[in-house]
């Protein structure tokens, strides 16, 4: 949701997400939480994570997609599944450019065109079906053999052979393919109206929508014990201080009690904020590199969420301390002391957040 423009209706955004999930084969894991597997119960596999990265880019409906070694680190089954997803995207009119090392034969024949590089030079460019025939023809005069039954592995083997490298590069230079490509480039320059000029225009949602998306993502990854952290801590702290200052009848002692409460609250506030920031920073760096993450949003999100989650437990704790310490219950005194404590608590949160960031 953070990627899609703010003018786009929510119904259209949800339809876009459903469409991309279907294209990338992620319907079955649509509700799986991505991140720390300690509470998600498994999470996504390596291949599913790669497809999720592709799905995030597809939200912008790009015409051209570049992927640098998307199958590295994946097993053969996951690699095949990923390339099948990419091949299905080409059927909708998108251009997919992939760099890959030693693909299995099923993956090799999925490509509409391949570009073989050797020592920084083009060894072949064209259909993968014709590539084995061309390489076998190039090696015919050198006396070397080429196994066309497994072209992907055989091509890599011959391209690492110094003698075969020279034969293949010389054959390609004399084949006329380079001249044909140069003629096509020259024609495009003579007729610029037939070329497309791509202007970069990054569209993102409003800061309010992005903050809501961040809060929803944080809530989805929060455990039950984390949800009850603030209420439980403030309740126990209020009872402890309330019993220490039981029926003091003195405003000075009451205010000193509140000051002790305020100074000590930074201890457990700091642990919560730093724990949240530690998890958020890794994801923030990825989103920032992708152009959708901003430090202002991260700071505002942590500040607003921490303050909102701690406000009600803090008021509850203030009420416990006040009722335990004072006998003459005056509403304006309670409101004043609570307001002072809220301001102090807000100041501590701001100091911790800005210091950490």
XYZ file of C-alpha atoms in Angstrom:
357
model
C 0.000 0.000 0.000
C 2.948 2.340 0.588
C 3.941 2.076 -3.075
C 0.603 2.888 -4.657
C -0.370 6.539 -5.293
C -2.596 8.355 -2.816
C -5.174 9.193 -5.518
C -5.829 5.503 -6.124
C -9.000 4.148 -4.492
C -8.628 1.497 -1.808
C -10.754 -0.921 -3.841
C -8.414 -0.511 -6.807
C -5.378 -0.987 -4.553
C -6.743 -4.247 -3.178
C -7.540 -5.444 -6.701
C -3.978 -4.630 -7.783
C -2.556 -6.592 -4.850
C -4.775 -9.599 -5.602
C -3.745 -9.465 -9.256
C -0.029 -9.427 -8.424
C -0.410 -12.261 -5.909
C -2.028 -14.352 -8.613
C 0.687 -13.552 -11.159
C 3.450 -14.549 -8.739
C 1.726 -17.649 -7.372
C 1.548 -16.348 -3.801
C -2.166 -16.824 -3.090
C -1.533 -19.724 -0.709
C 0.811 -17.634 1.473
C -1.037 -14.315 1.228
C -1.675 -14.233 4.999
C 1.784 -15.377 6.103
C 3.706 -12.786 8.125
C 7.072 -11.979 6.550
C 9.900 -11.438 9.004
C 10.952 -12.983 12.300
C 10.085 -16.685 12.199
C 10.189 -16.946 16.001
C 6.482 -16.158 16.159
C 5.252 -16.676 12.599
C 5.649 -20.443 12.710
C 7.708 -20.950 9.560
C 7.318 -17.951 7.284
C 8.155 -18.007 3.580
C 10.573 -20.280 1.768
C 13.542 -18.935 -0.178
C 11.763 -19.153 -3.520
C 8.629 -17.505 -2.136
C 10.700 -14.620 -0.780
C 12.217 -14.072 -4.225
C 8.764 -14.079 -5.802
C 7.570 -11.667 -3.128
C 10.383 -9.250 -4.062
C 9.265 -9.458 -7.681
C 5.631 -8.948 -6.654
C 6.527 -5.735 -4.827
C 8.031 -4.342 -8.019
C 5.027 -5.424 -10.085
C 2.720 -3.174 -8.063
C 4.012 -0.233 -10.123
C 3.133 -2.077 -13.368
C 6.637 -1.797 -14.885
C 7.137 -2.506 -18.579
C 10.723 -3.707 -18.087
C 12.053 -5.791 -15.180
C 15.776 -6.363 -14.522
C 16.880 -9.173 -12.197
C 20.481 -9.892 -11.214
C 20.979 -13.603 -10.522
C 17.540 -14.222 -8.976
C 18.184 -17.968 -8.653
C 21.402 -17.729 -6.613
C 21.049 -19.598 -3.324
C 17.928 -21.483 -4.441
C 17.572 -25.187 -5.113
C 16.740 -26.434 -8.605
C 13.006 -26.785 -7.906
C 12.692 -23.262 -6.470
C 14.753 -21.859 -9.356
C 12.483 -23.504 -11.909
C 9.372 -22.244 -10.122
C 10.775 -18.712 -10.023
C 11.662 -18.707 -13.723
C 8.207 -20.056 -14.590
C 6.739 -17.069 -12.758
C 8.986 -14.691 -14.696
C 8.121 -16.404 -17.982
C 4.412 -15.965 -17.272
C 5.013 -12.224 -16.843
C 6.393 -12.001 -20.379
C 3.090 -13.340 -21.710
C 1.413 -10.137 -20.474
C 3.713 -7.969 -22.590
C 6.501 -7.239 -20.103
C 10.189 -7.433 -20.927
C 12.139 -9.453 -18.339
C 15.949 -9.284 -18.385
C 17.735 -11.844 -16.184
C 21.394 -12.612 -15.491
C 21.894 -16.265 -14.603
C 24.742 -18.794 -14.254
C 24.469 -22.350 -15.564
C 20.686 -22.739 -15.756
C 19.192 -26.204 -15.978
C 17.967 -27.258 -19.409
C 14.285 -26.514 -18.655
C 15.187 -22.958 -17.644
C 17.513 -22.544 -20.632
C 14.695 -23.187 -23.107
C 12.318 -20.762 -21.342
C 14.228 -17.749 -22.646
C 13.112 -16.087 -25.860
C 16.638 -14.737 -26.390
C 19.955 -15.281 -24.630
C 23.122 -13.195 -24.494
C 26.335 -15.144 -23.844
C 29.296 -13.146 -22.548
C 32.902 -14.287 -22.633
C 35.842 -12.193 -21.423
C 33.706 -9.059 -21.626
C 32.702 -9.737 -25.248
C 29.488 -10.988 -26.810
C 29.826 -14.635 -27.783
C 26.232 -15.097 -28.927
C 22.935 -13.251 -28.982
C 19.745 -14.824 -30.228
C 17.394 -17.733 -29.723
C 18.498 -20.470 -27.284
C 17.349 -23.059 -29.833
C 19.911 -21.911 -32.410
C 22.758 -21.396 -29.895
C 23.949 -25.063 -29.770
C 24.042 -25.243 -33.573
C 26.022 -22.005 -33.838
C 28.557 -23.033 -31.193
C 28.988 -26.490 -32.716
C 29.606 -24.820 -36.097
C 32.132 -22.448 -34.505
C 34.047 -25.339 -32.946
C 34.019 -27.520 -36.066
C 37.300 -26.221 -37.487
C 39.079 -26.347 -34.108
C 38.421 -30.068 -33.732
C 36.537 -29.694 -30.442
C 33.216 -31.364 -29.751
C 30.041 -29.891 -28.339
C 27.400 -31.903 -26.462
C 24.049 -30.485 -27.565
C 22.024 -32.779 -25.284
C 22.597 -30.439 -22.338
C 23.362 -27.081 -23.983
C 23.374 -24.964 -20.806
C 26.203 -26.906 -19.140
C 28.046 -27.540 -22.413
C 28.065 -23.849 -23.317
C 29.564 -22.937 -19.941
C 32.227 -25.622 -20.381
C 33.359 -24.444 -23.812
C 33.297 -20.769 -22.843
C 35.823 -21.463 -20.085
C 38.191 -23.150 -22.551
C 40.711 -20.593 -23.942
C 40.919 -22.249 -27.383
C 37.153 -22.570 -27.668
C 36.693 -18.959 -26.567
C 38.728 -17.642 -29.492
C 36.897 -19.826 -32.010
C 33.452 -18.806 -30.765
C 34.260 -15.084 -30.551
C 35.799 -15.038 -34.039
C 32.843 -16.933 -35.498
C 30.339 -14.511 -33.966
C 32.273 -11.482 -35.259
C 32.130 -12.903 -38.784
C 28.496 -14.047 -38.594
C 27.013 -10.652 -39.405
C 24.948 -10.455 -36.212
C 26.904 -7.467 -34.923
C 26.408 -5.604 -38.197
C 22.661 -6.309 -38.052
C 22.455 -4.929 -34.510
C 24.423 -1.816 -35.485
C 22.088 -1.241 -38.437
C 19.064 -1.519 -36.129
C 20.589 1.043 -33.746
C 21.320 3.388 -36.648
C 17.724 3.104 -37.903
C 16.403 3.939 -34.435
C 18.597 7.038 -34.286
C 17.415 8.195 -37.709
C 13.773 7.791 -36.670
C 13.613 8.920 -33.020
C 9.817 9.215 -33.144
C 9.649 5.416 -33.176
C 11.547 5.146 -29.915
C 10.092 5.543 -26.448
C 11.417 8.010 -23.896
C 10.893 6.659 -20.381
C 10.520 9.334 -17.713
C 10.940 8.327 -14.106
C 8.040 9.377 -11.919
C 7.828 7.735 -8.531
C 4.299 7.697 -7.161
C 3.749 6.868 -3.520
C 0.889 7.149 -1.091
C 0.413 10.018 1.344
C 2.331 10.142 4.609
C -0.888 9.342 6.513
C -1.439 6.171 4.490
C 2.182 5.140 4.893
C 2.023 5.658 8.662
C -1.151 3.554 8.802
C 0.563 0.850 6.739
C 3.573 0.876 9.070
C 1.322 0.634 12.118
C -0.667 -2.221 10.614
C 2.517 -4.104 9.761
C 3.867 -3.615 13.292
C 0.586 -4.745 14.868
C 0.538 -7.894 12.736
C 4.005 -8.869 13.961
C 3.303 -8.116 17.634
C 2.823 -10.963 20.083
C 0.238 -11.071 22.878
C 2.868 -10.534 25.577
C 4.133 -7.422 23.780
C 0.597 -6.017 23.669
C 0.225 -6.323 27.449
C 3.706 -4.995 28.248
C 2.788 -1.354 28.885
C -0.457 -1.963 30.859
C 1.199 -4.536 33.119
C 4.347 -2.477 33.781
C 2.461 0.733 34.533
C -0.068 -1.085 36.730
C 2.625 -2.721 38.846
C 4.622 0.501 39.016
C 1.562 2.500 40.060
C 0.720 0.002 42.820
C 4.324 -0.023 44.056
C 4.604 3.773 44.292
C 1.055 4.152 45.588
C 1.760 1.860 48.535
C 5.105 3.591 49.215
C 3.360 6.985 49.461
C 0.173 5.668 51.127
C -1.961 8.519 52.557
C 0.893 11.037 52.703
C -1.529 14.028 52.536
C 1.325 16.207 51.266
C 1.462 17.641 47.769
C 5.249 17.906 47.809
C 5.624 14.202 48.488
C 3.038 13.443 45.836
C 4.920 15.460 43.222
C 8.188 13.811 44.231
C 6.424 10.488 43.716
C 5.436 11.559 40.215
C 8.978 12.721 39.481
C 10.370 9.357 40.559
C 7.780 7.688 38.347
C 8.699 9.889 35.382
C 12.459 9.360 35.723
C 12.107 5.607 36.107
C 9.671 5.244 33.203
C 12.450 5.986 30.730
C 14.096 2.689 31.687
C 11.371 0.417 30.339
C 10.419 2.901 27.603
C 13.981 2.780 26.281
C 13.985 -1.024 26.088
C 10.707 -1.058 24.145
C 11.727 1.693 21.722
C 15.194 0.297 21.053
C 13.769 -3.193 20.528
C 11.255 -1.868 18.011
C 13.826 0.274 16.208
C 16.252 -2.643 15.948
C 13.673 -4.626 13.964
C 12.461 -1.624 11.971
C 15.865 -0.367 10.831
C 16.714 -3.427 8.706
C 13.436 -3.182 6.793
C 13.694 0.603 6.654
C 17.062 0.438 4.869
C 15.570 -1.813 2.176
C 12.537 0.424 1.695
C 14.700 3.545 1.625
C 16.890 2.051 -1.098
C 13.712 1.278 -3.042
C 12.476 4.864 -2.753
C 9.492 4.310 -0.446
C 11.056 4.633 3.009
C 11.758 7.942 4.745
C 13.424 8.571 8.092
C 10.716 11.092 9.034
C 8.031 8.425 8.743
C 10.042 5.961 10.817
C 10.581 8.492 13.625
C 6.957 9.665 13.579
C 5.667 6.101 13.559
C 7.778 5.011 16.537
C 6.975 8.181 18.482
C 3.213 8.154 17.843
C 2.843 4.415 18.413
C 4.845 4.402 21.659
C 3.066 7.455 23.044
C -0.403 6.179 22.105
C 0.270 2.706 23.525
C 1.599 4.114 26.805
C -0.900 6.964 27.373
C -3.859 4.964 28.728
C -1.714 2.725 30.993
C 0.073 5.851 32.208
C -3.213 7.606 33.116
C -4.324 4.435 34.873
C -1.092 4.359 36.867
C -1.413 8.060 37.753
C -4.924 7.416 39.065
C -3.683 4.562 41.279
C -0.885 6.710 42.719
C -3.218 9.661 43.301
C -5.950 7.617 44.985
C -3.430 5.871 47.228
C -1.588 9.051 48.227
C -4.283 11.741 48.654
C -7.465 11.692 50.733
C -9.056 14.920 49.488
C -9.801 13.887 45.932
C -9.903 17.086 43.867
C -10.438 16.584 40.137
C -8.344 19.524 38.955
C -5.361 18.347 41.006
C -5.566 14.906 39.490
C -5.903 16.324 35.948
C -2.982 18.696 36.484
C -0.620 16.054 37.831
C -1.637 13.589 35.119
C -1.110 16.204 32.401
C 2.338 17.023 33.779
C 3.245 13.357 33.816
C 1.984 12.866 30.244
C 4.157 15.750 29.088
C 7.193 14.328 30.858
C 6.513 10.895 29.404
C 6.146 12.384 25.925
C 9.440 14.236 26.362
C 11.239 11.038 27.388
C 9.885 9.196 24.342
C 10.992 12.004 22.023
C 14.481 12.090 23.551
C 14.925 8.314 23.275
C 13.630 8.158 19.684
C 15.722 11.036 18.386
C 18.805 9.792 20.235
C 18.438 6.313 18.741
C 17.824 7.628 15.225
